[in-house]
XYZ file of C-alpha atoms in Angstrom:
703
model
C -34.703 8.993 -45.674
C -35.373 9.485 -42.008
C -32.593 11.593 -40.448
C -34.231 11.650 -37.023
C -34.211 7.860 -36.592
C -32.144 7.462 -33.377
C -31.891 3.662 -33.603
C -30.313 3.895 -37.062
C -27.685 6.362 -35.867
C -26.979 4.081 -32.910
C -26.644 0.939 -35.006
C -24.440 2.715 -37.543
C -22.200 3.880 -34.704
C -21.938 0.328 -33.316
C -20.736 -0.838 -36.727
C -18.151 1.947 -36.751
C -17.050 0.887 -33.237
C -16.511 -2.661 -34.448
C -14.377 -1.247 -37.254
C -12.432 0.722 -34.581
C -13.457 4.025 -36.178
C -14.142 5.576 -32.801
C -14.175 9.232 -33.831
C -17.080 8.716 -36.279
C -18.734 6.316 -33.848
C -18.718 9.032 -31.177
C -20.314 11.500 -33.584
C -23.043 9.008 -34.514
C -23.834 8.143 -30.902
C -24.064 11.800 -29.953
C -26.472 12.308 -32.876
C -28.577 9.390 -31.604
C -28.644 10.833 -28.075
C -29.566 14.283 -29.383
C -32.630 12.625 -30.837
C -33.333 10.311 -27.878
C -31.688 11.427 -24.642
C -33.014 8.502 -22.570
C -31.413 5.843 -24.786
C -29.453 3.513 -22.413
C -27.773 1.459 -25.140
C -26.476 4.601 -26.858
C -25.192 5.969 -23.548
C -23.422 2.685 -22.775
C -21.864 2.453 -26.244
C -20.767 6.079 -26.064
C -19.005 5.121 -22.828
C -17.301 2.217 -24.628
C -16.226 4.541 -27.458
C -14.861 7.174 -25.090
C -13.003 4.492 -23.120
C -11.426 3.263 -26.359
C -10.293 6.848 -26.960
C -8.739 6.939 -23.468
C -11.333 9.393 -22.104
C -12.347 7.305 -19.115
C -13.812 10.078 -16.971
C -16.300 10.937 -19.735
C -16.919 7.233 -20.256
C -17.891 6.836 -16.592
C -20.348 9.725 -16.842
C -22.124 7.976 -19.704
C -22.086 4.587 -17.938
C -23.641 6.239 -14.892
C -26.348 7.831 -17.023
C -27.078 4.458 -18.655
C -27.210 2.735 -15.263
C -29.859 5.157 -14.028
C -32.057 4.146 -16.958
C -31.248 0.401 -16.790
C -29.545 -0.604 -13.491
C -29.634 -4.338 -14.234
C -27.028 -4.611 -17.031
C -24.163 -6.959 -16.109
C -22.130 -5.901 -19.136
C -22.609 -2.225 -18.278
C -21.091 -2.659 -14.818
C -18.260 -4.722 -16.264
C -17.477 -1.920 -18.708
C -17.725 0.672 -15.966
C -15.313 -1.411 -13.879
C -12.893 -1.568 -16.813
C -12.749 2.234 -16.952
C -12.290 2.458 -13.193
C -9.464 -0.059 -13.501
C -7.791 2.035 -16.191
C -8.081 5.111 -13.958
C -6.475 3.348 -11.009
C -9.672 3.283 -8.923
C -9.073 -0.359 -8.076
C -11.351 -0.771 -5.065
C -14.317 0.787 -6.927
C -13.524 -1.390 -9.931
C -13.749 -4.529 -7.782
C -17.186 -3.450 -6.517
C -18.464 -3.024 -10.076
C -16.956 -6.341 -11.207
C -18.762 -7.968 -8.297
C -22.063 -6.352 -9.346
C -21.530 -7.566 -12.907
C -20.531 -11.089 -11.852
C -23.540 -11.356 -9.560
C -25.674 -11.250 -12.713
C -23.279 -13.102 -15.021
C -20.856 -15.279 -13.005
C -19.536 -17.001 -16.127
C -17.858 -13.922 -17.652
C -14.140 -14.832 -17.844
C -13.037 -11.317 -18.808
C -14.730 -9.837 -15.764
C -13.057 -12.412 -13.497
C -9.680 -11.748 -15.106
C -9.924 -7.977 -14.801
C -11.200 -8.297 -11.247
C -8.027 -10.259 -10.526
C -5.927 -7.470 -11.992
C -7.673 -4.909 -9.765
C -7.100 -7.079 -6.696
C -3.466 -7.561 -7.661
C -3.047 -3.785 -7.773
C -4.574 -3.699 -4.274
C -1.940 -6.260 -3.134
C -4.670 -8.852 -2.481
C -2.665 -11.702 -3.962
C -4.918 -14.494 -2.735
C -8.006 -12.750 -4.098
C -6.313 -12.057 -7.430
C -5.247 -15.681 -7.789
C -8.776 -16.875 -6.987
C -10.200 -14.521 -9.635
C -7.775 -15.765 -12.285
C -8.756 -19.314 -11.395
C -12.449 -18.400 -11.823
C -11.677 -16.909 -15.235
C -9.989 -20.153 -16.251
C -12.841 -22.220 -14.872
C -15.187 -20.254 -17.130
C -12.816 -20.438 -20.116
C -9.856 -22.803 -19.736
C -8.045 -21.344 -22.751
C -8.266 -17.712 -21.541
C -4.712 -16.811 -22.463
C -4.668 -13.468 -20.646
C -5.773 -15.111 -17.415
C -3.089 -17.761 -17.808
C -0.408 -15.123 -18.323
C -1.654 -12.968 -15.449
C -1.728 -16.021 -13.222
C 1.853 -16.809 -14.231
C 3.017 -13.271 -13.483
C 1.390 -13.348 -10.048
C 2.828 -16.765 -9.212
C 6.272 -15.495 -10.226
C 5.826 -12.526 -7.885
C 4.889 -14.953 -5.104
C 8.011 -17.035 -5.905
C 5.874 -20.070 -6.834
C 8.023 -20.610 -9.872
C 7.071 -24.171 -10.941
C 3.373 -23.229 -10.949
C 4.182 -20.050 -12.862
C 6.066 -22.062 -15.468
C 3.030 -24.342 -15.875
C 0.712 -21.352 -16.410
C 2.938 -19.915 -19.135
C 3.314 -23.321 -20.779
C -0.486 -23.581 -20.993
C -0.590 -20.115 -22.563
C 2.017 -21.159 -25.128
C 0.043 -24.291 -25.947
C -2.735 -21.926 -27.041
C -0.517 -19.501 -28.944
C 3.158 -19.985 -29.781
C 3.261 -16.403 -31.060
C 2.644 -14.715 -27.715
C 5.824 -12.862 -26.780
C 4.576 -12.119 -23.267
C 4.055 -15.818 -22.565
C 7.614 -16.595 -23.689
C 8.954 -13.771 -21.523
C 6.935 -14.887 -18.530
C 8.109 -18.478 -18.840
C 11.703 -17.272 -19.246
C 11.418 -15.188 -16.077
C 10.101 -18.146 -14.083
C 12.846 -20.412 -15.396
C 15.567 -17.903 -14.586
C 14.270 -17.585 -11.007
C 14.657 -21.374 -10.735
C 18.241 -20.986 -12.021
C 17.420 -22.977 -15.150
C 19.273 -20.363 -17.105
C 19.921 -22.236 -20.357
C 16.195 -22.920 -20.702
C 15.410 -19.338 -19.750
C 17.768 -18.100 -22.449
C 16.011 -20.188 -25.110
C 12.667 -18.669 -24.041
C 14.013 -15.111 -24.126
C 15.312 -15.852 -27.626
C 11.804 -16.911 -28.732
C 10.254 -13.781 -27.222
C 12.764 -11.485 -28.885
C 12.256 -13.147 -32.258
C 8.625 -12.060 -31.971
C 9.395 -8.632 -30.469
C 13.053 -7.755 -31.174
C 13.036 -4.392 -29.389
C 11.255 -5.490 -26.232
C 13.181 -3.605 -23.548
C 12.328 -5.929 -20.662
C 13.195 -8.936 -22.772
C 16.565 -7.477 -23.761
C 17.469 -6.622 -20.179
C 16.404 -9.969 -18.756
C 18.215 -11.873 -21.493
C 21.331 -9.800 -20.857
C 21.078 -10.666 -17.180
C 20.751 -14.398 -17.865
C 23.663 -14.253 -20.306
C 25.691 -12.638 -17.528
C 24.719 -15.418 -15.118
C 25.842 -17.920 -17.764
C 29.183 -16.066 -17.942
C 28.541 -15.125 -21.575
C 29.589 -11.556 -20.912
C 30.264 -10.469 -24.478
C 26.728 -11.488 -25.496
C 25.315 -9.832 -22.390
C 27.105 -6.599 -23.289
C 25.644 -6.656 -26.814
C 22.099 -6.900 -25.466
C 22.801 -4.041 -23.053
C 24.166 -1.896 -25.875
C 21.044 -2.549 -27.952
C 18.810 -1.757 -25.009
C 20.605 1.488 -24.199
C 20.311 2.577 -27.837
C 16.525 2.198 -27.419
C 16.292 3.612 -23.920
C 19.407 5.246 -22.407
C 17.704 5.402 -18.992
C 16.493 1.808 -18.716
C 16.943 0.868 -15.027
C 20.216 -0.929 -14.253
C 21.074 -1.483 -17.931
C 24.128 0.761 -17.796
C 25.361 -0.969 -14.665
C 24.834 -4.395 -16.200
C 26.783 -3.312 -19.282
C 29.610 -2.148 -17.028
C 29.498 -5.470 -15.155
C 29.701 -7.482 -18.375
C 32.529 -5.433 -19.841
C 34.583 -5.487 -16.654
C 34.407 -9.279 -16.494
C 35.877 -9.239 -19.998
C 38.445 -6.606 -18.940
C 36.958 -4.482 -21.720
C 37.719 -0.896 -20.690
C 36.214 0.921 -23.670
C 34.604 4.225 -22.582
C 35.157 3.217 -18.963
C 35.754 6.741 -17.663
C 32.667 8.022 -19.460
C 30.559 5.184 -18.064
C 31.846 5.773 -14.528
C 30.943 9.451 -14.767
C 27.425 8.746 -16.076
C 26.806 6.147 -13.383
C 28.057 8.456 -10.626
C 25.889 11.334 -11.854
C 22.781 9.173 -12.150
C 23.334 7.556 -8.758
C 23.639 10.971 -7.118
C 20.267 12.008 -8.538
C 18.633 8.808 -7.280
C 18.368 6.907 -10.567
C 18.360 3.111 -10.689
C 21.565 2.778 -12.665
C 23.812 0.122 -11.084
C 23.460 -2.850 -8.742
C 25.198 -2.108 -5.421
C 27.514 -5.131 -5.718
C 28.602 -4.047 -9.198
C 29.206 -0.537 -7.881
C 31.880 -1.792 -5.464
C 34.224 -2.529 -8.383
C 34.222 1.000 -9.794
C 33.518 3.353 -6.908
C 36.026 4.694 -4.397
C 33.295 6.630 -2.577
C 31.489 5.102 0.427
C 28.857 7.815 0.055
C 28.092 6.779 -3.544
C 28.018 3.118 -2.536
C 25.476 3.865 0.195
C 23.365 5.791 -2.309
C 23.378 2.819 -4.703
C 22.332 0.480 -1.912
C 19.496 2.770 -0.854
C 18.205 3.087 -4.407
C 18.306 -0.671 -4.909
C 16.607 -1.295 -1.560
C 13.920 1.271 -2.379
C 13.073 -0.644 -5.554
C 13.346 -4.043 -3.886
C 11.227 -3.189 -0.853
C 8.778 -0.757 -2.449
C 6.020 -2.288 -0.330
C 7.487 -3.229 3.043
C 5.712 -6.308 4.448
C 4.272 -6.265 7.949
C 6.930 -7.388 10.450
C 6.563 -10.965 11.660
C 8.339 -10.249 14.924
C 6.381 -7.674 16.914
C 8.474 -6.979 19.965
C 8.191 -10.254 21.864
C 11.052 -11.256 24.159
C 11.942 -14.882 23.774
C 13.035 -16.895 26.811
C 15.354 -19.628 25.598
C 18.043 -21.554 27.425
C 20.388 -20.783 24.514
C 20.617 -17.898 22.066
C 19.225 -19.123 18.764
C 21.221 -17.990 15.734
C 20.254 -18.593 12.108
C 22.828 -18.123 9.355
C 21.228 -17.411 5.964
C 23.176 -18.104 2.773
C 23.153 -19.553 -0.721
C 26.814 -20.490 -0.270
C 26.741 -23.597 1.899
C 28.767 -25.558 -0.666
C 32.291 -25.353 -2.154
C 32.309 -21.554 -2.053
C 34.623 -18.945 -0.534
C 32.135 -18.067 2.221
C 31.851 -21.704 3.259
C 35.622 -22.125 3.358
C 35.985 -19.045 5.571
C 33.065 -19.767 7.909
C 33.224 -23.545 8.398
C 35.501 -23.339 11.425
C 33.311 -20.713 13.105
C 30.250 -22.900 12.783
C 32.158 -25.798 14.331
C 33.609 -23.726 17.178
C 30.335 -22.261 18.432
C 29.744 -22.802 22.134
C 26.955 -25.391 22.175
C 26.211 -24.642 25.828
C 25.238 -21.062 25.052
C 24.209 -21.029 21.406
C 21.905 -23.057 19.202
C 22.807 -22.605 15.549
C 20.832 -23.188 12.373
C 21.746 -22.972 8.685
C 19.093 -21.613 6.326
C 20.353 -22.736 2.925
C 18.826 -21.407 -0.287
C 21.653 -22.378 -2.618
C 22.790 -25.586 -4.335
C 23.848 -28.804 -2.666
C 27.013 -29.843 -4.492
C 27.460 -32.916 -2.236
C 31.048 -31.855 -1.626
C 33.141 -32.566 1.449
C 32.659 -28.996 2.655
C 28.883 -29.354 2.324
C 28.948 -32.482 4.478
C 31.139 -30.704 6.985
C 28.749 -27.751 7.147
C 25.684 -29.937 7.581
C 27.349 -31.583 10.575
C 28.394 -28.253 12.115
C 24.898 -26.925 12.908
C 22.214 -27.971 15.355
C 19.834 -27.767 12.402
C 20.495 -27.515 8.676
C 17.437 -26.463 6.652
C 17.581 -26.709 2.864
C 14.946 -24.142 1.828
C 16.038 -23.435 -1.726
C 12.554 -24.005 -3.161
C 10.730 -21.955 -0.540
C 9.602 -18.359 -1.026
C 11.046 -15.484 0.971
C 7.772 -15.253 2.890
C 7.805 -18.940 3.793
C 11.424 -18.844 4.940
C 10.740 -15.760 7.046
C 7.690 -17.434 8.581
C 9.782 -20.472 9.450
C 12.358 -18.283 11.188
C 9.593 -16.652 13.209
C 8.116 -20.037 14.140
C 11.570 -21.178 15.283
C 11.812 -18.062 17.488
C 15.234 -17.206 16.115
C 16.914 -14.582 18.296
C 19.541 -13.426 15.805
C 19.409 -13.777 12.018
C 22.755 -13.418 10.241
C 22.619 -12.715 6.507
C 25.828 -14.028 4.909
C 24.956 -12.739 1.405
C 24.060 -9.054 1.468
C 23.715 -8.054 -2.187
C 26.092 -10.662 -3.622
C 25.068 -13.256 -6.229
C 22.255 -15.547 -5.130
C 21.210 -13.216 -2.297
C 17.666 -13.283 -0.900
C 17.424 -9.899 0.877
C 13.639 -10.150 0.819
C 13.659 -12.721 3.639
C 14.772 -10.393 6.411
C 12.553 -7.617 5.037
C 9.734 -9.492 6.810
C 11.564 -8.845 10.126
C 11.311 -12.444 11.362
C 13.867 -11.989 14.177
C 14.452 -9.427 16.950
C 18.073 -8.897 15.860
C 19.132 -8.957 12.205
C 22.596 -8.340 10.794
C 24.807 -9.007 7.820
C 28.334 -10.277 7.820
C 31.294 -11.221 5.652
C 30.100 -11.521 2.036
C 29.000 -7.978 1.199
C 31.491 -5.215 2.109
C 29.141 -2.276 2.370
C 25.871 -0.986 3.740
C 22.599 -2.574 2.667
C 20.838 0.769 3.045
C 17.769 -0.570 4.885
C 16.242 -0.109 8.329
C 15.540 -3.790 8.995
C 19.230 -4.772 9.084
C 20.340 -3.703 12.534
C 24.070 -4.422 12.566
C 27.115 -4.930 10.375
C 30.183 -6.706 11.740
C 33.432 -4.956 10.815
C 36.714 -3.724 12.266
C 38.231 -0.273 12.625
C 40.335 -0.608 9.476
C 37.567 -1.546 7.048
C 35.189 1.017 8.618
C 37.016 3.833 10.423
C 34.892 5.784 12.908
C 34.725 8.719 10.502
C 33.081 6.514 7.876
C 30.219 5.226 10.051
C 27.859 7.835 8.638
C 27.893 5.945 5.325
C 26.190 2.897 6.873
C 22.559 2.546 7.874
C 23.520 -0.334 10.160
C 25.000 -0.006 13.630
C 28.644 -1.081 13.420
C 30.043 -3.859 15.588
C 33.829 -3.615 15.776
C 35.810 -6.783 16.334
C 39.218 -6.218 17.981
C 41.262 -7.775 15.176
C 40.158 -8.281 11.616
C 36.476 -8.740 10.935
C 37.208 -11.637 8.522
C 37.011 -15.122 9.982
C 39.266 -17.877 8.672
C 39.276 -21.628 8.969
C 42.492 -22.969 10.481
C 41.671 -26.424 9.063
C 41.960 -25.415 5.407
C 43.881 -28.147 3.643
C 46.766 -27.507 1.262
C 47.673 -30.258 -1.189
C 50.919 -31.963 -0.178
C 52.408 -31.775 -3.631
C 53.330 -28.341 -4.934
C 53.491 -28.315 -8.743
C 56.704 -27.157 -10.334
C 56.774 -23.946 -12.329
C 56.554 -25.665 -15.676
C 53.419 -27.543 -14.587
C 51.852 -24.249 -13.582
C 52.787 -22.643 -16.901
C 55.358 -20.364 -15.257
C 58.917 -19.789 -16.485
C 61.667 -21.634 -14.630
C 63.292 -18.369 -13.558
C 62.105 -14.851 -12.933
C 60.013 -12.992 -10.372
C 56.305 -13.964 -10.207
C 53.894 -11.142 -9.465
C 50.465 -12.614 -8.786
C 46.841 -11.543 -8.490
C 44.080 -14.117 -8.370
C 41.335 -11.531 -7.922
C 38.448 -11.655 -10.342
C 39.035 -9.830 -13.619
C 36.229 -7.363 -12.857
C 38.414 -5.967 -10.050
C 41.299 -5.155 -12.420
C 40.987 -1.486 -13.325
C 43.204 0.136 -15.982
C 44.895 2.324 -13.338
C 46.179 -0.710 -11.416
C 47.023 -2.535 -14.637
C 49.190 0.415 -15.653
C 51.196 -0.073 -12.455
C 51.548 -3.796 -13.077
C 52.827 -3.242 -16.596
C 55.394 -0.714 -15.409
C 56.571 -3.300 -12.890
C 57.007 -5.908 -15.626
C 58.974 -3.442 -17.724
C 61.272 -2.532 -14.823
C 61.822 -6.016 -13.342
C 63.685 -8.149 -15.848
C 62.274 -11.629 -16.583
C 59.296 -11.026 -14.296
C 55.811 -12.301 -15.142
C 52.298 -11.521 -13.984
C 50.288 -14.570 -12.897
C 46.516 -14.071 -13.065
C 43.455 -16.243 -12.676
C 41.703 -16.868 -15.993
C 37.968 -16.846 -15.537
C 36.942 -16.088 -19.124
C 38.788 -16.225 -22.472
C 37.593 -12.732 -23.395
C 39.351 -11.300 -20.329
C 42.621 -13.075 -21.099
C 42.581 -11.855 -24.705
C 41.827 -8.268 -23.697
C 44.469 -8.174 -20.964
C 47.137 -9.506 -23.310
C 46.153 -6.888 -25.868
C 46.280 -4.165 -23.183
C 49.736 -5.388 -22.122
C 51.017 -5.139 -25.672
C 49.653 -1.601 -25.931
C 51.722 -0.744 -22.847
C 54.919 -2.166 -24.288
C 54.841 -5.555 -22.522
C 55.041 -8.841 -24.411
C 51.657 -10.529 -23.951
C 53.261 -13.881 -23.137
C 54.547 -12.350 -19.885
C 50.999 -12.585 -18.544
C 50.379 -16.164 -17.415
C 46.862 -17.388 -16.714
C 45.939 -20.089 -14.199
C 42.839 -22.182 -14.661
C 40.330 -23.444 -12.113
C 41.494 -25.888 -9.428
C 40.002 -27.295 -6.240
C 40.957 -25.426 -3.090
C 43.784 -27.678 -1.781
C 45.445 -27.770 -5.229
C 44.952 -24.034 -5.687
C 46.539 -23.255 -2.315
C 49.487 -25.503 -3.166
C 50.172 -23.834 -6.531
C 49.823 -20.399 -4.968
C 53.125 -21.053 -3.160
C 54.867 -20.539 -6.514
C 54.060 -16.812 -6.409
C 56.646 -14.390 -5.057
C 54.340 -11.466 -4.285
C 50.587 -11.014 -4.481
C 49.450 -7.619 -5.785
C 46.147 -6.235 -4.551
C 43.597 -4.344 -6.676
C 41.669 -1.087 -6.244
C 39.037 0.138 -5.582
C 37.774 -3.419 -4.825
C 40.603 -5.377 -3.293
C 41.390 -8.952 -2.335
C 39.355 -10.626 0.396
C 39.459 -14.426 0.427
C 42.245 -14.416 -2.163
C 44.383 -12.355 0.226
C 43.860 -14.693 3.182
C 44.557 -17.664 0.875
C 47.950 -16.205 -0.024
C 48.842 -15.385 3.579
C 47.786 -18.883 4.673
C 50.376 -20.458 2.341
C 53.113 -17.963 3.147
C 52.984 -15.546 0.184
C 53.196 -11.818 1.052
C 50.352 -9.566 -0.106
C 51.020 -5.974 -1.090
C 48.063 -3.620 -0.826
C 47.222 0.027 -1.324
C 44.582 0.877 1.240
C 41.407 2.200 -0.354
C 38.613 4.544 0.696
C 35.839 1.947 1.018
C 35.264 -1.260 2.963
C 35.826 -3.253 -0.251
C 39.234 -1.660 -0.738
C 40.510 -1.977 2.840
C 40.160 -5.689 3.587
C 43.724 -6.701 2.700
C 44.994 -3.938 5.012
C 42.841 -5.410 7.777
C 44.264 -8.898 7.193
C 47.869 -7.660 7.047
C 47.383 -5.769 10.300
C 45.991 -8.889 11.958
C 49.010 -10.924 10.900
C 51.401 -8.108 11.905
C 52.697 -7.181 8.442
C 51.802 -3.468 8.314
C 54.904 -2.786 6.199
C 52.980 -4.242 3.220
C 50.227 -1.617 3.480
C 50.756 1.427 1.252
C 48.673 4.576 1.011
C 49.139 5.590 -2.632
C 49.631 3.855 -5.953
C 53.035 5.513 -6.261
C 54.112 4.017 -2.943
C 52.546 0.676 -3.902
C 54.483 0.593 -7.179
C 57.779 1.584 -5.581
C 57.502 -1.031 -2.830
C 56.562 -3.779 -5.299
C 59.577 -2.910 -7.437
C 61.904 -2.824 -4.426
C 60.698 -6.184 -3.114
C 61.119 -7.768 -6.546
C 64.722 -6.544 -6.668
C 65.658 -6.945 -2.992
C 65.735 -10.686 -2.367
C 66.833 -10.514 1.280
C 64.005 -8.133 2.228
C 61.389 -10.333 0.571
C 62.896 -13.379 2.271
C 62.647 -11.576 5.612
C 58.990 -10.757 5.042
C 58.192 -14.322 4.055
C 59.914 -15.666 7.163
C 57.978 -13.211 9.336
C 54.732 -14.243 7.649
C 55.418 -17.928 8.282
C 56.207 -17.225 11.955
C 53.115 -15.091 12.433
C 50.705 -17.434 10.721
C 50.337 -19.650 13.772
C 50.720 -16.971 16.447
C 48.743 -13.993 15.127
C 45.002 -13.478 15.399
C 44.270 -13.851 11.671
C 43.969 -17.625 11.562
C 42.828 -18.191 15.148
C 39.380 -19.585 14.412
C 38.494 -20.214 18.058
C 39.375 -16.621 18.950
C 37.224 -14.960 16.315
C 34.356 -17.312 17.149
C 34.492 -16.137 20.789
C 34.553 -12.526 19.571
C 31.536 -13.081 17.328
C 29.722 -14.765 20.191
C 30.508 -11.798 22.461
C 29.017 -9.543 19.795
C 25.921 -11.733 19.537
C 25.486 -11.718 23.326
C 25.689 -7.931 23.473
C 23.116 -7.567 20.671
C 20.832 -10.060 22.399
C 21.195 -8.488 25.853
C 20.414 -5.027 24.500
C 17.291 -6.396 22.881
C 16.276 -8.225 26.059
C 16.647 -4.988 28.032
C 14.507 -3.172 25.505
C 17.353 -0.869 24.479
C 17.792 0.432 20.933
C 20.426 -1.043 18.660
C 23.752 0.780 18.987
C 27.293 0.490 17.697
C 29.813 -1.118 20.030
C 33.269 -2.644 20.076
C 34.233 -6.113 21.262
C 37.330 -6.044 23.461
C 40.290 -8.280 22.736
C 39.166 -10.640 25.472
C 35.685 -10.823 23.933
C 34.025 -8.387 26.316
C 31.926 -5.777 24.453
C 32.704 -2.093 24.934
C 30.072 0.443 23.921
C 31.290 3.128 21.536
């Protein structure tokens, strides 16, 4: 009846907006503005419509035009801020949210979105305060609760994050994001069974959620449910073949099950993706499949790039501490009945208390074991900081004026590499647990020896290399072996026949090395292969693989878990320990040598594959180091058939155990201390970090 009635066109368009018919709403609003150009409500609603259509630049132009006509609208500035937020103009968005909230301080959505803008600006305290204001205005604001939970998880305040997600779920049990957020917080607190139940709830609501599938697969892996973990990875990769780290996690799960399906294809894809800089495999998982130190460095750099995308400001800023003793902090999650603790305990106890003050920074479990009690007594200070954030731990190290921080985890399970990213100490290094480069600038040194890292390989490490004169691996000369050695029947072994043994983890057993082992069983009559059974799936797959290679599956014997003294005692029943490639024996090799069982190795091309060669050199048994799988196989066969030669090697091993450098805990402690002193003195002189070698008498030699 009245086609030039601007208000009617405007109101019709608002109704269309509410019905989410934005295309017709835009047409109606433009008709209204053609009739009444100075119509602020129409301009503002056109901005809302354009924003809903994703055209934020045009939306801002209309908001600006509306603001010129009516500069007092709180909702207008909130809407303008929303478009700025969507465009990534976070600082400008905060200014507009502030203008809106000055007029309407009780708007929970404005507070929540302001928090999101501040979070994008890395203002975590401001973001948290904004989320709290949103919840003060509307306690059941579910988006603010979830955003608060996500931020608290980022800040490693996991119990508070869990509470925020629980409040969100009390409002809506059908919110998949709340279930995922709570699951993430629980998994960070290592409450993995509870985390799994929450991932299950989230994936019931959103079955193809990629983040949910990956995180559930990761928790299933931590729970040692590798077959289930692999299934989630397979589903995820069918949805997104390039999902970060999914292919590596699938490889990890399958290898722990000794499931070698499509292994060569997977290795090739991972190698190709790693070379082009893709986030495809965790650096620790890469050690098991890669024989290339260059590829391993690339994986570490990619992982570090993702982990430290925003490098924090360094806490230590060049000060030179003046202490009577050099203060050393050892950082680990493994100060309990763990291989690292068993290797390092003697070093901690042998430190020179006149020259060094030592501290343990523990962020792992307290199992109340004998070794835990021994470790707690070995340090000048033992700090259990498991519930503290990386930032808080780093701040504590800075407050303590630690001279040298020693990371004993690297990228192994339970690692906290974020702590030293804050640069809390003048000298930072990693040692023992992770056999490779961490690929970061804030780790200054890596302790090694010339076998595990030959001079020609130094270019594959971002750290400066400190060479110890013997083996890099410390050992505890107080390790107890149970007095009673079980008989063969008790260990599940046949009464007669040669016992080949490998107690390495199943993920280190590659089909190429297994082929060699099966040929040995076929050629050495009545021989058996004695392995450590971690998971039933691995045992079943290995027996099936043996049968495929013409070996009766019952000739593979599996040993279960035992405490260390009992394990060392039963290990004496083995005749010869066989190493793996490309990731060889480390602690399992020194265990065997400690109880007098020879270890046969094929020296690899990476740190992870050269450790047994380092140990054998230190105990003066170089004749057990081979350089090819053909040589490895031939020597294993000869030793199994030549009793006198094996007896000679065992006698030599027993003689050397107490006279060689391998198990001289006091010696390697002095060598480590010489290395620490050289690092400290260089720092005190203001000199740059540099590789050097420690002489046999613990005097450093620059190299």
